[in-house]
């Protein structure tokens, strides 16, 4: 399962190196299991979103290390990728940027041809990659614009996706300068929060309180709380509000409904065995016809791209 990280301090600019690089279960440490891309997003002094991303594992990406240690911001979004849809190109790496917002997602949403029809030609032009995540973000962005409010737009977009499209998981982070939205929907994948009231800080020993959001607890502090299924957590500075505006999915996907590649990308969710990795090949055990383990190998070759687009990228096959 891809891993998400978000942090808000409510104003003071800090560095996120502890959570991204040094914590016992930092994003860099988690990237040994999620090797298909890494990215970090933050906000400039002028409030514009900035991000750096590449189809490399965070633990082998010098830029990820450099930015994590040196970039100060009050709001961060980061992501390490375990690919399920789209090739290993920079355009498919999170976080995405649209309309002064950052976005990252884990899970699986199907029915992209239908979702594409919900967008105007101008709205579709924001999408440069192949992932379900970026298409979902384009639709969330469109609904925010139509409703003139970020929370209302997220709620409307997620409600329609949950009512009309097949969904395994739609865990997401949306960030504006000084504000974060975190959604766990439904219960398939976990998402945790460490509130500043429960000991959340920008780094150990720091006096700067922070709200930290992550796909799994990143250290052993007792204050980590698992978001409820369907919970939309709104973090405005350090103020936290939990909303529960979503009903059950209309077309829920089970693991058995996923392709081998999709199932492999979701295999590291809580309660599952972590996929083994051998020489860049993902190895996962799926149940065979009699329930016996069946090894599945998924070769994936990264394409490193910082400027421009390759003429052709062969989609990784299983």
GROMACS .gro file of C-alpha atoms in nm:
model
  318
    1UNK     CA    1   0.000   0.000   0.000
    2UNK     CA    2   0.127   0.348  -0.082
    3UNK     CA    3   0.212   0.554   0.223
    4UNK     CA    4   0.087   0.903   0.302
    5UNK     CA    5   0.232   1.173   0.527
    6UNK     CA    6   0.096   1.515   0.613
    7UNK     CA    7   0.191   1.771   0.875
    8UNK     CA    8   0.063   2.113   0.984
    9UNK     CA    9   0.216   2.337   1.251
   10UNK     CA   10  -0.041   2.615   1.241
   11UNK     CA   11   0.210   2.875   1.124
   12UNK     CA   12   0.573   2.821   1.230
   13UNK     CA   13   0.797   2.699   0.950
   14UNK     CA   14   0.984   2.382   1.039
   15UNK     CA   15   1.161   2.097   0.864
   16UNK     CA   16   1.002   1.755   0.834
   17UNK     CA   17   1.328   1.556   0.844
   18UNK     CA   18   1.239   1.361   1.159
   19UNK     CA   19   0.917   1.213   1.020
   20UNK     CA   20   1.044   1.170   0.667
   21UNK     CA   21   1.394   1.037   0.740
   22UNK     CA   22   1.474   0.968   1.105
   23UNK     CA   23   1.167   0.832   1.285
   24UNK     CA   24   1.159   0.456   1.355
   25UNK     CA   25   0.901   0.414   1.076
   26UNK     CA   26   0.989   0.717   0.870
   27UNK     CA   27   0.868   0.751   0.514
   28UNK     CA   28   1.219   0.668   0.396
   29UNK     CA   29   1.215   0.346   0.600
   30UNK     CA   30   0.872   0.255   0.464
   31UNK     CA   31   0.996   0.313   0.110
   32UNK     CA   32   1.197  -0.011   0.125
   33UNK     CA   33   0.857  -0.174   0.072
   34UNK     CA   34   0.714   0.098  -0.156
   35UNK     CA   35   0.986   0.152  -0.414
   36UNK     CA   36   0.799   0.287  -0.717
   37UNK     CA   37   0.826   0.659  -0.648
   38UNK     CA   38   0.851   0.925  -0.381
   39UNK     CA   39   0.756   1.289  -0.355
   40UNK     CA   40   0.748   1.576  -0.109
   41UNK     CA   41   0.527   1.885  -0.127
   42UNK     CA   42   0.538   2.207   0.076
   43UNK     CA   43   0.440   2.574   0.053
   44UNK     CA   44   0.666   2.864  -0.037
   45UNK     CA   45   0.687   3.193   0.152
   46UNK     CA   46   0.428   3.326  -0.090
   47UNK     CA   47   0.190   3.040  -0.017
   48UNK     CA   48   0.238   2.857  -0.347
   49UNK     CA   49   0.260   2.478  -0.346
   50UNK     CA   50   0.600   2.335  -0.442
   51UNK     CA   51   0.681   1.970  -0.489
   52UNK     CA   52   0.964   1.744  -0.596
   53UNK     CA   53   0.891   1.389  -0.708
   54UNK     CA   54   1.061   1.110  -0.897
   55UNK     CA   55   0.997   0.741  -0.979
   56UNK     CA   56   1.267   0.635  -0.733
   57UNK     CA   57   1.239   0.488  -0.387
   58UNK     CA   58   1.280   0.752  -0.118
   59UNK     CA   59   1.571   0.564   0.039
   60UNK     CA   60   1.773   0.594  -0.283
   61UNK     CA   61   1.662   0.945  -0.381
   62UNK     CA   62   1.918   1.210  -0.283
   63UNK     CA   63   1.675   1.492  -0.365
   64UNK     CA   64   1.415   1.352  -0.124
   65UNK     CA   65   1.677   1.349   0.152
   66UNK     CA   66   1.799   1.698   0.062
   67UNK     CA   67   1.455   1.860   0.063
   68UNK     CA   68   1.342   1.676   0.377
   69UNK     CA   69   1.642   1.810   0.569
   70UNK     CA   70   1.647   2.163   0.433
   71UNK     CA   71   1.303   2.286   0.325
   72UNK     CA   72   1.104   2.479   0.590
   73UNK     CA   73   0.726   2.496   0.569
   74UNK     CA   74   0.419   2.503   0.792
   75UNK     CA   75   0.238   2.242   0.581
   76UNK     CA   76   0.378   1.927   0.420
   77UNK     CA   77   0.242   1.641   0.209
   78UNK     CA   78   0.459   1.344   0.117
   79UNK     CA   79   0.401   1.006  -0.046
   80UNK     CA   80   0.585   0.686  -0.131
   81UNK     CA   81   0.434   0.484  -0.412
   82UNK     CA   82   0.350   0.118  -0.458
   83UNK     CA   83   0.221   0.134  -0.814
   84UNK     CA   84  -0.116  -0.010  -0.910
   85UNK     CA   85  -0.214   0.206  -1.210
   86UNK     CA   86   0.016   0.368  -1.465
   87UNK     CA   87   0.382   0.336  -1.553
   88UNK     CA   88   0.678   0.438  -1.341
   89UNK     CA   89   0.714   0.796  -1.463
   90UNK     CA   90   0.736   1.125  -1.279
   91UNK     CA   91   0.386   1.218  -1.402
   92UNK     CA   92   0.237   0.931  -1.199
   93UNK     CA   93   0.419   1.017  -0.875
   94UNK     CA   94   0.250   1.199  -0.588
   95UNK     CA   95   0.191   1.461  -0.463
   96UNK     CA   96  -0.004   1.626  -0.743
   97UNK     CA   97  -0.059   2.002  -0.769
   98UNK     CA   98  -0.372   2.174  -0.898
   99UNK     CA   99  -0.513   2.520  -0.818
  100UNK     CA  100  -0.268   2.591  -0.534
  101UNK     CA  101  -0.337   2.259  -0.361
  102UNK     CA  102  -0.134   1.945  -0.298
  103UNK     CA  103  -0.292   1.601  -0.317
  104UNK     CA  104  -0.185   1.243  -0.242
  105UNK     CA  105  -0.386   0.921  -0.232
  106UNK     CA  106  -0.368   0.553  -0.160
  107UNK     CA  107  -0.621   0.291  -0.259
  108UNK     CA  108  -0.791   0.183  -0.580
  109UNK     CA  109  -1.072   0.361  -0.766
  110UNK     CA  110  -1.205   0.208  -1.088
  111UNK     CA  111  -1.440   0.339  -1.354
  112UNK     CA  112  -1.200   0.605  -1.479
  113UNK     CA  113  -1.375   0.629  -1.817
  114UNK     CA  114  -1.690   0.729  -1.631
  115UNK     CA  115  -1.501   0.967  -1.404
  116UNK     CA  116  -1.345   1.133  -1.709
  117UNK     CA  117  -1.692   1.223  -1.839
  118UNK     CA  118  -1.759   1.422  -1.522
  119UNK     CA  119  -1.483   1.665  -1.617
  120UNK     CA  120  -1.483   1.936  -1.879
  121UNK     CA  121  -1.210   1.945  -2.141
  122UNK     CA  122  -1.041   2.224  -1.946
  123UNK     CA  123  -1.057   2.024  -1.621
  124UNK     CA  124  -0.915   1.714  -1.792
  125UNK     CA  125  -0.622   1.922  -1.919
  126UNK     CA  126  -0.482   1.931  -1.562
  127UNK     CA  127  -0.420   1.555  -1.578
  128UNK     CA  128  -0.076   1.466  -1.717
  129UNK     CA  129  -0.040   1.107  -1.589
  130UNK     CA  130  -0.231   0.780  -1.599
  131UNK     CA  131  -0.331   0.720  -1.237
  132UNK     CA  132  -0.671   0.694  -1.076
  133UNK     CA  133  -0.530   0.924  -0.806
  134UNK     CA  134  -0.469   1.219  -1.037
  135UNK     CA  135  -0.807   1.175  -1.205
  136UNK     CA  136  -0.976   1.176  -0.863
  137UNK     CA  137  -0.785   1.493  -0.774
  138UNK     CA  138  -0.899   1.661  -1.094
  139UNK     CA  139  -1.259   1.583  -1.003
  140UNK     CA  140  -1.214   1.697  -0.641
  141UNK     CA  141  -1.060   2.020  -0.774
  142UNK     CA  142  -1.353   2.071  -1.011
  143UNK     CA  143  -1.608   2.028  -0.732
  144UNK     CA  144  -1.417   2.267  -0.505
  145UNK     CA  145  -1.429   2.529  -0.780
  146UNK     CA  146  -1.799   2.472  -0.844
  147UNK     CA  147  -1.892   2.500  -0.476
  148UNK     CA  148  -1.646   2.768  -0.372
  149UNK     CA  149  -1.542   2.580  -0.060
  150UNK     CA  150  -1.274   2.314  -0.019
  151UNK     CA  151  -1.452   2.100   0.240
  152UNK     CA  152  -1.782   2.108   0.051
  153UNK     CA  153  -1.605   2.020  -0.274
  154UNK     CA  154  -1.424   1.724  -0.121
  155UNK     CA  155  -1.747   1.596   0.034
  156UNK     CA  156  -1.945   1.625  -0.289
  157UNK     CA  157  -1.672   1.461  -0.499
  158UNK     CA  158  -1.621   1.170  -0.258
  159UNK     CA  159  -1.996   1.116  -0.220
  160UNK     CA  160  -2.042   1.084  -0.596
  161UNK     CA  161  -1.738   0.861  -0.637
  162UNK     CA  162  -1.863   0.639  -0.354
  163UNK     CA  163  -2.211   0.621  -0.505
  164UNK     CA  164  -2.126   0.561  -0.870
  165UNK     CA  165  -1.777   0.409  -0.903
  166UNK     CA  166  -1.620   0.083  -0.782
  167UNK     CA  167  -1.388   0.168  -0.492
  168UNK     CA  168  -1.152  -0.041  -0.283
  169UNK     CA  169  -1.006   0.247  -0.083
  170UNK     CA  170  -1.003   0.624  -0.112
  171UNK     CA  171  -0.758   0.746   0.150
  172UNK     CA  172  -0.642   1.096   0.062
  173UNK     CA  173  -0.465   1.408   0.175
  174UNK     CA  174  -0.548   1.753   0.038
  175UNK     CA  175  -0.343   2.053   0.148
  176UNK     CA  176  -0.365   2.427   0.114
  177UNK     CA  177  -0.125   2.667   0.282
  178UNK     CA  178  -0.190   2.611   0.653
  179UNK     CA  179  -0.477   2.363   0.605
  180UNK     CA  180  -0.501   1.985   0.563
  181UNK     CA  181  -0.785   1.746   0.485
  182UNK     CA  182  -0.738   1.375   0.556
  183UNK     CA  183  -0.988   1.107   0.460
  184UNK     CA  184  -1.004   0.737   0.544
  185UNK     CA  185  -1.275   0.572   0.332
  186UNK     CA  186  -1.388   0.301   0.389
  187UNK     CA  187  -1.205   0.071   0.636
  188UNK     CA  188  -0.986  -0.110   0.380
  189UNK     CA  189  -0.667   0.090   0.445
  190UNK     CA  190  -0.558   0.262   0.764
  191UNK     CA  191  -0.487   0.632   0.823
  192UNK     CA  192  -0.361   0.766   1.157
  193UNK     CA  193  -0.336   1.107   1.321
  194UNK     CA  194  -0.108   1.230   1.599
  195UNK     CA  195  -0.275   1.540   1.737
  196UNK     CA  196  -0.072   1.821   1.887
  197UNK     CA  197  -0.289   1.767   2.196
  198UNK     CA  198  -0.160   1.409   2.216
  199UNK     CA  199   0.210   1.489   2.181
  200UNK     CA  200   0.240   1.574   1.815
  201UNK     CA  201   0.544   1.793   1.746
  202UNK     CA  202   0.751   1.880   1.443
  203UNK     CA  203   1.045   1.679   1.581
  204UNK     CA  204   1.147   1.515   1.911
  205UNK     CA  205   1.242   1.780   2.163
  206UNK     CA  206   1.088   2.054   1.950
  207UNK     CA  207   0.865   2.314   2.110
  208UNK     CA  208   0.667   2.350   1.786
  209UNK     CA  209   0.339   2.156   1.811
  210UNK     CA  210   0.214   1.984   1.500
  211UNK     CA  211  -0.065   1.765   1.370
  212UNK     CA  212   0.088   1.464   1.194
  213UNK     CA  213  -0.105   1.231   0.961
  214UNK     CA  214   0.037   0.902   0.836
  215UNK     CA  215  -0.065   0.569   0.691
  216UNK     CA  216   0.088   0.396   0.992
  217UNK     CA  217   0.218   0.525   1.328
  218UNK     CA  218   0.569   0.649   1.263
  219UNK     CA  219   0.696   0.606   1.618
  220UNK     CA  220   0.582   0.452   1.947
  221UNK     CA  221   0.411   0.755   2.099
  222UNK     CA  222   0.082   0.649   2.263
  223UNK     CA  223  -0.111   0.941   2.112
  224UNK     CA  224  -0.158   0.802   1.761
  225UNK     CA  225  -0.528   0.760   1.673
  226UNK     CA  226  -0.668   0.555   1.387
  227UNK     CA  227  -0.921   0.755   1.188
  228UNK     CA  228  -1.266   0.600   1.176
  229UNK     CA  229  -1.387   0.459   0.844
  230UNK     CA  230  -1.550   0.745   0.656
  231UNK     CA  231  -1.390   1.011   0.876
  232UNK     CA  232  -1.286   1.336   0.708
  233UNK     CA  233  -1.043   1.517   0.936
  234UNK     CA  234  -1.012   1.891   0.868
  235UNK     CA  235  -0.696   2.051   1.012
  236UNK     CA  236  -0.698   2.430   1.003
  237UNK     CA  237  -0.364   2.532   1.146
  238UNK     CA  238  -0.376   2.322   1.464
  239UNK     CA  239  -0.756   2.312   1.497
  240UNK     CA  240  -0.902   1.970   1.418
  241UNK     CA  241  -1.259   1.893   1.314
  242UNK     CA  242  -1.387   1.545   1.229
  243UNK     CA  243  -1.674   1.508   0.984
  244UNK     CA  244  -1.865   1.193   0.893
  245UNK     CA  245  -2.058   1.286   0.577
  246UNK     CA  246  -2.025   0.958   0.385
  247UNK     CA  247  -2.244   0.652   0.371
  248UNK     CA  248  -2.139   0.301   0.271
  249UNK     CA  249  -1.984   0.254  -0.071
  250UNK     CA  250  -2.241   0.160  -0.335
  251UNK     CA  251  -1.996  -0.057  -0.531
  252UNK     CA  252  -1.729  -0.174  -0.282
  253UNK     CA  253  -1.439  -0.375  -0.423
  254UNK     CA  254  -1.298  -0.675  -0.242
  255UNK     CA  255  -0.938  -0.785  -0.279
  256UNK     CA  256  -1.058  -1.068  -0.502
  257UNK     CA  257  -1.201  -0.805  -0.739
  258UNK     CA  258  -0.861  -0.645  -0.792
  259UNK     CA  259  -0.611  -0.733  -1.060
  260UNK     CA  260  -0.291  -0.904  -0.948
  261UNK     CA  261  -0.104  -0.577  -0.980
  262UNK     CA  262  -0.368  -0.383  -0.785
  263UNK     CA  263  -0.382  -0.649  -0.514
  264UNK     CA  264  -0.003  -0.642  -0.484
  265UNK     CA  265  -0.010  -0.264  -0.434
  266UNK     CA  266  -0.261  -0.299  -0.150
  267UNK     CA  267  -0.092  -0.597   0.016
  268UNK     CA  268   0.089  -0.400   0.284
  269UNK     CA  269  -0.231  -0.281   0.448
  270UNK     CA  270  -0.276  -0.363   0.813
  271UNK     CA  271  -0.321  -0.734   0.871
  272UNK     CA  272  -0.160  -0.841   0.542
  273UNK     CA  273   0.182  -0.992   0.497
  274UNK     CA  274   0.428  -0.743   0.358
  275UNK     CA  275   0.524  -0.823   0.000
  276UNK     CA  276   0.878  -0.952  -0.036
  277UNK     CA  277   1.113  -0.776  -0.272
  278UNK     CA  278   1.388  -0.939  -0.470
  279UNK     CA  279   1.606  -0.740  -0.708
  280UNK     CA  280   1.335  -0.490  -0.802
  281UNK     CA  281   1.072  -0.762  -0.843
  282UNK     CA  282   0.763  -0.752  -0.624
  283UNK     CA  283   0.671  -1.093  -0.487
  284UNK     CA  284   0.335  -1.145  -0.324
  285UNK     CA  285   0.146  -1.456  -0.219
  286UNK     CA  286  -0.214  -1.482  -0.337
  287UNK     CA  287  -0.450  -1.767  -0.262
  288UNK     CA  288  -0.474  -2.028  -0.535
  289UNK     CA  289  -0.781  -2.236  -0.623
  290UNK     CA  290  -0.735  -2.454  -0.314
  291UNK     CA  291  -0.622  -2.168  -0.095
  292UNK     CA  292  -0.254  -2.252  -0.133
  293UNK     CA  293  -0.005  -1.963  -0.170
  294UNK     CA  294   0.080  -1.873  -0.528
  295UNK     CA  295   0.389  -1.654  -0.579
  296UNK     CA  296   0.334  -1.366  -0.819
  297UNK     CA  297   0.624  -1.166  -0.959
  298UNK     CA  298   0.570  -0.820  -1.098
  299UNK     CA  299   0.869  -0.670  -1.282
  300UNK     CA  300   0.865  -0.292  -1.274
  301UNK     CA  301   1.125  -0.071  -1.443
  302UNK     CA  302   1.140   0.296  -1.341
  303UNK     CA  303   1.164   0.572  -1.599
  304UNK     CA  304   1.336   0.878  -1.448
  305UNK     CA  305   1.205   1.198  -1.599
  306UNK     CA  306   1.241   1.554  -1.476
  307UNK     CA  307   1.179   1.759  -1.790
  308UNK     CA  308   0.949   1.661  -2.071
  309UNK     CA  309   0.771   1.335  -2.140
  310UNK     CA  310   0.909   1.013  -2.290
  311UNK     CA  311   0.791   0.928  -2.636
  312UNK     CA  312   0.660   0.595  -2.513
  313UNK     CA  313   0.661   0.418  -2.180
  314UNK     CA  314   0.564   0.053  -2.170
  315UNK     CA  315   0.313   0.002  -1.895
  316UNK     CA  316   0.447  -0.250  -1.642
  317UNK     CA  317   0.278  -0.585  -1.689
  318UNK     CA  318   0.210  -0.873  -1.454
   0.00000   0.00000   0.00000
